[in-house]
Amino acid sequence: MRPQIVLFGDSITEQSFRPGGWGAALADTYSRKADVIVRGYGGYNTRWALFLLNHLIPLGCTKPPVATIIFFGANDAALLGRNNERQHVPVEEYEENIRRIVNHLKEYSPTMLVVLITPPPVNEEGRKEYARSVYGEKAVDLPERTNEMAGVYAKLCVELAKELGLSSINLWSKMQETEGWEKKFLSDGLHLTEEGNAILHQEVVRVFNEAWLCASEMPYDFPHHSEIDWRNPENAFQQRC
Amino acid sequence: MRPQIVLFGDSITEQSFRPGGWGAALADTYSRKADVIVRGYGGYNTRWALFLLNHLIPLGCTKPPVATIIFFGANDAALLGRNNERQHVPVEEYEENIRRIVNHLKEYSPTMLVVLITPPPVNEEGRKEYARSVYGEKAVDLPERTNEMAGVYAKLCVELAKELGLSSINLWSKMQETEGWEKKFLSDGLHLTEEGNAILHQEVVRVFNEAWLCASEMPYDFPHHSEIDWRNPENAFQQRC
């Protein structure tokens, strides 16, 4: 009955209902107005995401989501020849995969609000610390992701959004506007701290407001309790249900 | 596609996706296994909740939730002749209303896991402080809820669960086992602090585990990324989708 907002992404989406998470905060922002459905898949790149698409949002379903956020790229941008090369997707293929996801959604529902989020910046020192904490002495000293490479994917993501007439959030740029972003917004050089989650939540709400999905302008699904006449409660429900 | 867990209740449910909230924590516990759908209505009592029932969970829908939590009573237990008397529902009617909600759910799906949660305890001093912060000098000195009265509703809720063969969480008792519960678990004498949310989340997970809805025993909706052969990713998806 309520509109649905789908969050489709990797681990940063999967973890978005942890304490302070951006997904939970979004669910709270749209409380009693829309349902936030999390479809986050840790470790996934856009190539693997394509396998899920028909299952997650099967064409022909009667009620499409009103909005879908597509938030991949952090794993696609893992470097070849390093620890996580199995996740690597070349940047041209990343762009093509995002385009295919968008086309699928728009075929399903031309009016769906689709928002692209770029990968976050990478703090290479943070990634090294993380690798040492997991692999100890065996940790490879070369980072498996670089901030520069994440920026290449981010730039392409924003350009693609522009080409397709979609809203986008350049998380890679936005975070780096703040001094000390490396530790302030990133817990292990890649995943988000509570402050990093807060800035992402704020950006999503800004983009949704600029489009037509502004929570304060959406109706409650049922009467606010103050509108209920306690002697004749049925009146409030007859009007609204 | 994923099983749904519905949280049906009042403001303590509506607010459950705020930072540290029990709803968000539950969504994280069942990450990639079940969707947590929040249907919380601030200020509502069970009498008003009945008006929503057919809209929220219409009989005849094809896919019922696997579990529903019913968490009302905090407003029903507001005292007659005090500030919030419009929310008051006599305890016998509260019991009958909960019974009707349960019957509706069980008619919809006899196998649905239905869990009743009692109202939390009330810290009367906390309620007075809250009233003074809102109404200033005009605040009535008599509390609009008492812990004793909340206990009457809690007792009946647990007895009803037993009679109907349902699981229940006696939040009223559970919280009072801890010294200093008044401030530790309640922010304004009624709503939950982050620690209060944590204890409720822990209790819900315990009850779900004791039933058949144990997250660690439920499958991921799609392959874990480590199961994907990066040279032949289709294999993992053919097996699992």
XYZ file of C-alpha atoms in Angstrom:
482
model
C 0.000 0.000 0.000
C 2.811 2.385 0.866
C 5.253 3.469 -1.820
C 8.512 1.551 -1.780
C 12.040 2.929 -1.976
C 14.599 0.259 -2.926
C 18.279 0.528 -1.997
C 20.277 -1.653 -4.412
C 23.978 -1.857 -3.734
C 26.929 -3.605 -2.122
C 28.110 -3.911 1.479
C 27.678 -0.195 2.174
C 24.002 -0.750 1.447
C 23.802 -4.140 3.165
C 25.174 -2.586 6.351
C 22.943 0.469 6.159
C 20.670 -0.657 9.011
C 23.483 -0.957 11.516
C 23.536 1.692 14.308
C 23.616 5.128 12.686
C 23.168 3.597 9.225
C 21.924 5.626 6.271
C 19.240 3.092 5.311
C 17.668 3.068 8.765
C 17.821 6.879 8.848
C 16.060 7.005 5.484
C 13.381 4.607 6.763
C 12.890 6.981 9.698
C 12.715 10.042 7.428
C 9.942 8.351 5.426
C 8.261 6.904 8.503
C 4.545 6.248 7.830
C 5.029 7.475 4.251
C 7.183 4.984 2.350
C 8.848 1.635 3.001
C 12.595 1.439 2.558
C 13.554 -1.970 1.158
C 17.230 -2.858 1.426
C 18.798 -4.987 -1.274
C 22.452 -4.725 -0.364
C 24.908 -7.484 -1.331
C 28.299 -7.322 0.354
C 31.211 -7.856 -2.007
C 29.086 -7.622 -5.154
C 30.138 -5.694 -8.220
C 27.833 -4.560 -11.050
C 28.547 -7.703 -13.083
C 27.168 -9.921 -10.344
C 24.364 -7.440 -9.575
C 22.990 -8.025 -13.071
C 22.248 -11.658 -12.189
C 19.901 -10.459 -9.420
C 18.014 -7.861 -11.363
C 15.223 -10.003 -12.775
C 14.714 -11.669 -9.429
C 14.693 -8.478 -7.381
C 12.527 -6.404 -9.663
C 10.798 -8.773 -12.073
C 9.280 -7.013 -15.059
C 5.518 -7.315 -15.081
C 5.061 -6.982 -11.343
C 2.043 -4.880 -10.576
C 3.518 -2.384 -8.183
C 6.935 -0.985 -8.978
C 8.941 0.919 -6.359
C 8.564 4.699 -6.604
C 12.311 5.095 -6.295
C 15.448 2.990 -6.573
C 18.933 3.956 -5.488
C 21.755 2.248 -7.379
C 24.941 2.285 -5.358
C 27.702 0.109 -6.782
C 31.266 0.686 -7.883
C 33.324 0.320 -4.709
C 34.045 -3.316 -5.613
C 34.207 -2.808 -9.374
C 37.067 -0.385 -8.705
C 39.197 -3.008 -6.907
C 42.514 -3.204 -8.770
C 43.694 -6.028 -10.996
C 46.676 -7.922 -9.663
C 45.914 -7.126 -6.037
C 44.119 -8.943 -3.200
C 40.572 -8.357 -4.396
C 41.055 -8.611 -8.137
C 38.224 -11.131 -8.388
C 35.839 -8.240 -7.736
C 37.326 -5.983 -10.405
C 35.117 -4.851 -13.277
C 36.649 -2.641 -15.994
C 35.280 0.880 -15.892
C 33.675 0.640 -19.363
C 31.828 -2.492 -18.298
C 30.842 -0.838 -14.993
C 29.219 1.964 -16.983
C 27.459 -0.478 -19.295
C 26.199 -2.547 -16.349
C 24.776 0.504 -14.569
C 23.131 1.507 -17.831
C 21.537 -1.930 -18.102
C 20.246 -1.747 -14.534
C 18.743 1.688 -15.192
C 17.154 0.526 -18.461
C 15.622 -2.450 -16.697
C 14.108 -0.207 -14.017
C 12.836 2.336 -16.521
C 11.317 -0.409 -18.662
C 9.571 -1.626 -15.546
C 8.388 1.851 -14.610
C 9.216 4.919 -16.713
C 8.210 7.230 -13.846
C 10.449 5.576 -11.248
C 12.879 7.979 -9.570
C 16.296 6.413 -10.145
C 19.290 7.854 -8.316
C 22.920 6.836 -8.900
C 25.467 7.052 -6.095
C 29.173 6.980 -6.877
C 31.583 4.865 -4.859
C 32.930 6.652 -1.771
C 36.522 7.846 -1.699
C 39.177 5.365 -0.561
C 41.608 6.004 2.262
C 44.506 3.830 1.187
C 46.215 3.996 4.573
C 42.971 2.832 6.187
C 42.763 -0.092 3.785
C 46.338 -1.101 4.616
C 45.617 -0.974 8.341
C 42.538 -3.089 7.740
C 44.515 -5.613 5.667
C 47.135 -5.889 8.413
C 44.420 -6.443 11.022
C 42.973 -9.311 8.937
C 46.036 -10.890 7.296
C 48.789 -9.847 9.744
C 52.293 -10.216 8.344
C 50.932 -11.727 5.145
C 49.114 -8.523 4.206
C 50.214 -7.239 0.833
C 51.666 -3.777 1.174
C 50.133 -2.490 -2.041
C 46.547 -1.291 -1.581
C 43.820 -3.274 -3.346
C 41.915 -0.066 -4.075
C 43.158 3.467 -4.681
C 41.315 6.730 -4.249
C 42.343 7.808 -7.719
C 40.776 4.739 -9.320
C 37.563 5.113 -7.274
C 37.453 8.666 -8.643
C 37.546 7.371 -12.228
C 34.459 5.245 -11.562
C 32.774 8.120 -9.717
C 33.328 10.532 -12.604
C 31.842 8.089 -15.095
C 28.871 7.423 -12.824
C 28.023 11.141 -12.600
C 28.431 11.590 -16.366
C 26.194 8.610 -17.047
C 23.509 10.021 -14.712
C 23.648 13.298 -16.611
C 23.378 11.531 -19.952
C 20.377 9.505 -18.779
C 18.693 12.475 -17.082
C 18.988 10.943 -13.616
C 19.894 12.471 -10.273
C 23.211 11.422 -8.815
C 25.202 11.815 -5.636
C 28.936 12.235 -6.057
C 29.869 10.719 -2.722
C 33.510 10.528 -3.768
C 33.701 14.329 -4.155
C 31.292 15.269 -1.392
C 33.205 13.449 1.332
C 36.543 14.859 0.266
C 35.251 18.409 0.764
C 35.637 17.886 4.515
C 39.070 17.973 6.083
C 39.939 14.701 7.785
C 37.445 12.752 5.645
C 39.768 9.744 5.714
C 38.973 8.866 9.333
C 35.895 10.996 9.887
C 33.746 9.309 7.242
C 35.494 5.950 6.641
C 35.929 3.228 9.270
C 38.358 0.974 7.390
C 39.246 3.170 4.464
C 36.128 2.123 2.515
C 33.044 1.505 4.680
C 31.220 4.361 6.381
C 31.431 5.586 9.961
C 28.278 6.935 11.610
C 29.298 10.397 10.390
C 29.848 9.012 6.905
C 26.407 7.430 7.037
C 24.931 10.739 8.180
C 26.375 12.659 5.251
C 25.088 10.043 2.803
C 21.631 10.127 4.378
C 21.620 13.912 4.126
C 22.557 13.757 0.438
C 19.881 11.186 -0.375
C 17.224 13.290 1.357
C 18.429 16.392 -0.515
C 18.213 14.631 -3.892
C 14.810 13.118 -3.099
C 13.531 16.539 -1.992
C 14.801 18.158 -5.175
C 12.920 15.509 -7.123
C 9.300 14.910 -6.163
C 9.835 12.574 -3.226
C 9.853 15.024 -0.323
C 8.776 13.306 2.904
C 7.270 16.447 4.437
C 4.931 16.795 1.448
C 3.790 13.174 1.467
C 0.664 12.179 3.392
C 0.690 9.959 6.448
C -0.724 6.554 5.578
C -3.389 6.911 8.302
C -4.678 9.773 10.446
C -2.334 11.328 12.971
C -3.602 10.354 16.407
C -4.409 14.000 17.202
C -6.961 14.023 14.339
C -8.934 11.177 15.892
C -12.073 12.210 17.773
C -11.934 9.796 20.675
C -15.712 9.718 20.988
C -16.176 9.021 17.250
C -12.936 7.512 16.023
C -14.591 5.993 12.943
C -14.960 9.462 11.408
C -11.222 9.973 10.980
C -10.819 6.547 9.418
C -13.795 6.831 7.092
C -12.315 10.005 5.665
C -8.824 8.657 5.227
C -9.074 4.950 4.514
C 10.437 -12.790 -2.498
C 11.917 -12.484 0.935
C 9.829 -13.378 3.983
C 8.342 -10.343 5.722
C 8.320 -9.553 9.425
C 5.726 -6.903 10.340
C 6.048 -4.701 13.424
C 2.571 -3.446 14.351
C 2.420 -1.031 17.243
C 2.389 2.530 18.570
C 5.075 5.224 18.823
C 7.642 2.825 20.292
C 7.353 0.927 17.028
C 7.072 4.014 14.814
C 10.342 5.324 16.295
C 12.110 1.982 16.030
C 14.285 3.055 13.075
C 15.793 6.019 14.895
C 19.485 5.679 15.865
C 19.885 2.561 17.985
C 16.262 1.557 17.364
C 15.049 -2.003 17.845
C 13.361 -2.144 14.411
C 16.505 -1.159 12.534
C 18.517 -3.622 14.628
C 16.041 -6.377 13.747
C 16.319 -5.461 10.043
C 20.080 -5.816 10.398
C 19.793 -9.173 12.201
C 17.680 -10.501 9.309
C 19.787 -8.782 6.656
C 19.487 -10.607 3.302
C 17.047 -13.048 4.901
C 13.804 -11.225 5.720
C 12.341 -7.746 5.280
C 11.263 -5.906 8.400
C 8.173 -3.811 7.666
C 7.349 -1.172 10.254
C 3.708 -0.321 10.876
C 4.018 1.875 13.955
C 1.389 4.521 14.723
C 2.337 7.033 17.405
C -0.412 7.687 19.938
C -2.577 4.800 18.771
C -4.331 2.440 21.135
C -5.731 -0.982 20.230
C -9.198 0.478 19.521
C -7.805 2.671 16.773
C -5.430 -0.065 15.584
C -8.460 -2.193 14.683
C -9.457 0.352 12.034
C -6.142 -0.246 10.251
C -6.127 -3.996 10.324
C -7.961 -4.717 7.087
C -5.921 -2.105 5.278
C -2.557 -3.233 6.600
C -3.051 -6.941 6.219
C -6.015 -7.490 3.892
C -7.364 -11.025 4.000
C -6.946 -12.771 0.683
C -3.552 -11.298 -0.121
C -1.340 -13.893 -1.684
C 1.742 -13.595 0.481
C 1.249 -13.185 4.197
C 4.096 -12.085 6.452
C 5.909 -14.963 8.154
C 5.771 -13.124 11.456
C 3.936 -10.209 13.043
C 4.785 -8.505 16.302
C 1.849 -6.857 18.090
C 3.062 -4.186 20.463
C 0.276 -2.001 21.876
C -0.912 -1.137 25.342
C 1.213 1.841 26.383
C -1.548 4.222 25.228
C -4.459 2.001 26.229
C -3.108 2.170 29.783
C -3.299 5.999 29.934
C -5.490 6.884 32.912
C -9.011 8.270 32.793
C -9.363 11.805 34.100
C -5.756 12.730 33.288
C -4.035 14.502 30.380
C -4.177 11.639 27.903
C -7.529 10.116 28.776
C -8.588 10.212 25.118
C -6.146 7.379 24.520
C -7.453 5.233 27.369
C -8.943 1.832 26.547
C -10.317 -0.291 29.418
C -8.201 -3.338 30.097
C -10.964 -5.810 29.163
C -11.403 -4.096 25.801
C -7.601 -4.013 25.306
C -7.575 -7.787 25.739
C -10.491 -8.235 23.352
C -8.891 -5.949 20.756
C -5.582 -7.833 20.844
C -7.526 -11.079 20.517
C -9.292 -9.703 17.421
C -5.984 -8.636 15.876
C -4.522 -12.092 16.491
C -7.610 -13.825 15.080
C -7.419 -11.692 11.964
C -3.760 -12.609 11.433
C -4.343 -16.297 12.089
C -7.301 -16.346 9.724
C -5.032 -14.808 7.115
C -2.243 -17.279 7.783
C -2.563 -20.030 10.419
C 1.192 -20.624 10.318
C 2.161 -16.984 10.917
C 4.405 -16.495 13.948
C 2.569 -13.950 16.107
C 4.363 -12.428 19.083
C 2.765 -10.169 21.676
C 4.808 -7.535 23.496
C 3.516 -5.963 26.695
C 3.734 -2.235 27.293
C 7.035 -1.158 28.872
C 7.133 -0.063 32.501
C 6.376 3.587 33.260
C 8.684 5.884 35.202
C 6.173 8.309 36.674
C 8.830 10.827 37.661
C 10.117 10.773 34.072
C 6.604 11.399 32.750
C 6.201 14.379 35.107
C 9.505 15.843 33.970
C 8.425 15.382 30.378
C 5.048 17.045 31.038
C 6.779 20.019 32.692
C 9.131 20.324 29.695
C 6.136 20.444 27.326
C 3.446 22.258 29.322
C 5.592 24.241 31.774
C 3.660 25.583 34.771
C 0.407 24.251 33.354
C 1.588 20.654 33.647
C -0.781 18.575 35.769
C 1.080 17.147 38.722
C -0.705 13.814 38.616
C 0.893 11.392 36.135
C -1.190 10.411 33.109
C 0.156 6.871 33.282
C 1.284 4.792 36.275
C 3.639 1.851 36.344
C 1.110 -0.147 38.326
C -1.574 0.288 35.664
C 0.854 -0.565 32.835
C 1.562 -3.744 34.809
C -2.128 -4.691 34.777
C -2.173 -4.497 30.969
C 1.140 -6.348 30.749
C -0.123 -9.202 32.924
C -3.245 -9.616 30.812
C -1.197 -9.519 27.610
C 1.048 -12.360 28.780
C -1.944 -14.417 29.965
C -3.693 -13.912 26.631
C -0.575 -15.037 24.744
C -0.484 -18.178 26.867
C -4.167 -18.866 26.257
C -3.744 -18.427 22.496
C -0.523 -20.447 22.342
C 1.563 -17.447 21.262
C 5.000 -16.276 22.281
C 5.165 -13.092 24.284
C 7.708 -10.671 25.676
C 6.975 -9.239 29.089
C 8.838 -5.994 28.561
C 7.267 -4.514 31.693
C 8.863 -7.213 33.886
C 12.061 -7.666 31.914
C 13.107 -4.027 32.146
C 12.407 -3.807 35.863
C 14.857 -6.645 36.546
C 17.675 -4.129 35.997
C 18.481 -1.600 38.678
C 18.079 1.953 37.451
C 15.696 0.878 34.656
C 13.803 4.166 35.048
C 16.540 6.230 33.363
C 18.590 3.460 31.799
C 15.852 2.132 29.535
C 13.334 5.016 29.327
C 14.057 8.449 27.875
C 10.905 10.261 29.049
C 9.438 7.711 31.399
C 7.771 5.801 28.531
C 9.775 5.740 25.286
C 12.973 3.747 24.969
C 16.589 4.876 25.206
C 19.170 3.172 23.003
C 19.783 0.717 25.862
C 16.042 0.142 26.136
C 15.893 -0.501 22.402
C 18.814 -2.911 22.718
C 17.107 -5.001 25.380
C 13.901 -5.156 23.329
C 15.834 -6.184 20.208
C 17.581 -8.893 22.210
C 14.248 -10.209 23.506
C 12.663 -10.278 20.048
C 15.634 -12.187 18.639
C 15.475 -14.640 21.561
C 11.763 -15.322 20.989
C 12.203 -15.636 17.208
C 15.107 -18.037 17.744
C 13.070 -20.152 20.150
C 10.353 -20.325 17.520
C 11.444 -21.302 14.007
C 12.606 -17.915 12.778
C 16.317 -18.069 13.615
C 18.315 -15.770 11.311
C 21.477 -17.894 11.428
C 19.535 -20.900 10.126
C 17.868 -19.011 7.274
C 19.473 -18.964 3.832
C 20.873 -15.842 2.209
C 18.613 -14.719 -0.624
C 21.520 -14.914 -3.110
C 25.027 -16.419 -3.028
C 27.559 -14.950 -0.643
C 30.159 -13.173 -2.758
C 32.852 -15.650 -1.673
C 30.860 -18.461 -3.340
C 31.013 -16.754 -6.721
C 33.638 -18.089 -9.110
C 34.800 -14.885 -10.726
C 35.651 -16.627 -13.968
C 32.223 -18.326 -14.139
C 29.870 -16.255 -12.001
C 26.782 -17.681 -13.694
C 27.348 -21.031 -11.960
C 26.623 -19.671 -8.494
C 23.477 -17.935 -9.690
C 22.169 -20.900 -11.689
C 22.369 -23.025 -8.568
C 20.721 -20.536 -6.266
C 18.240 -18.520 -8.286
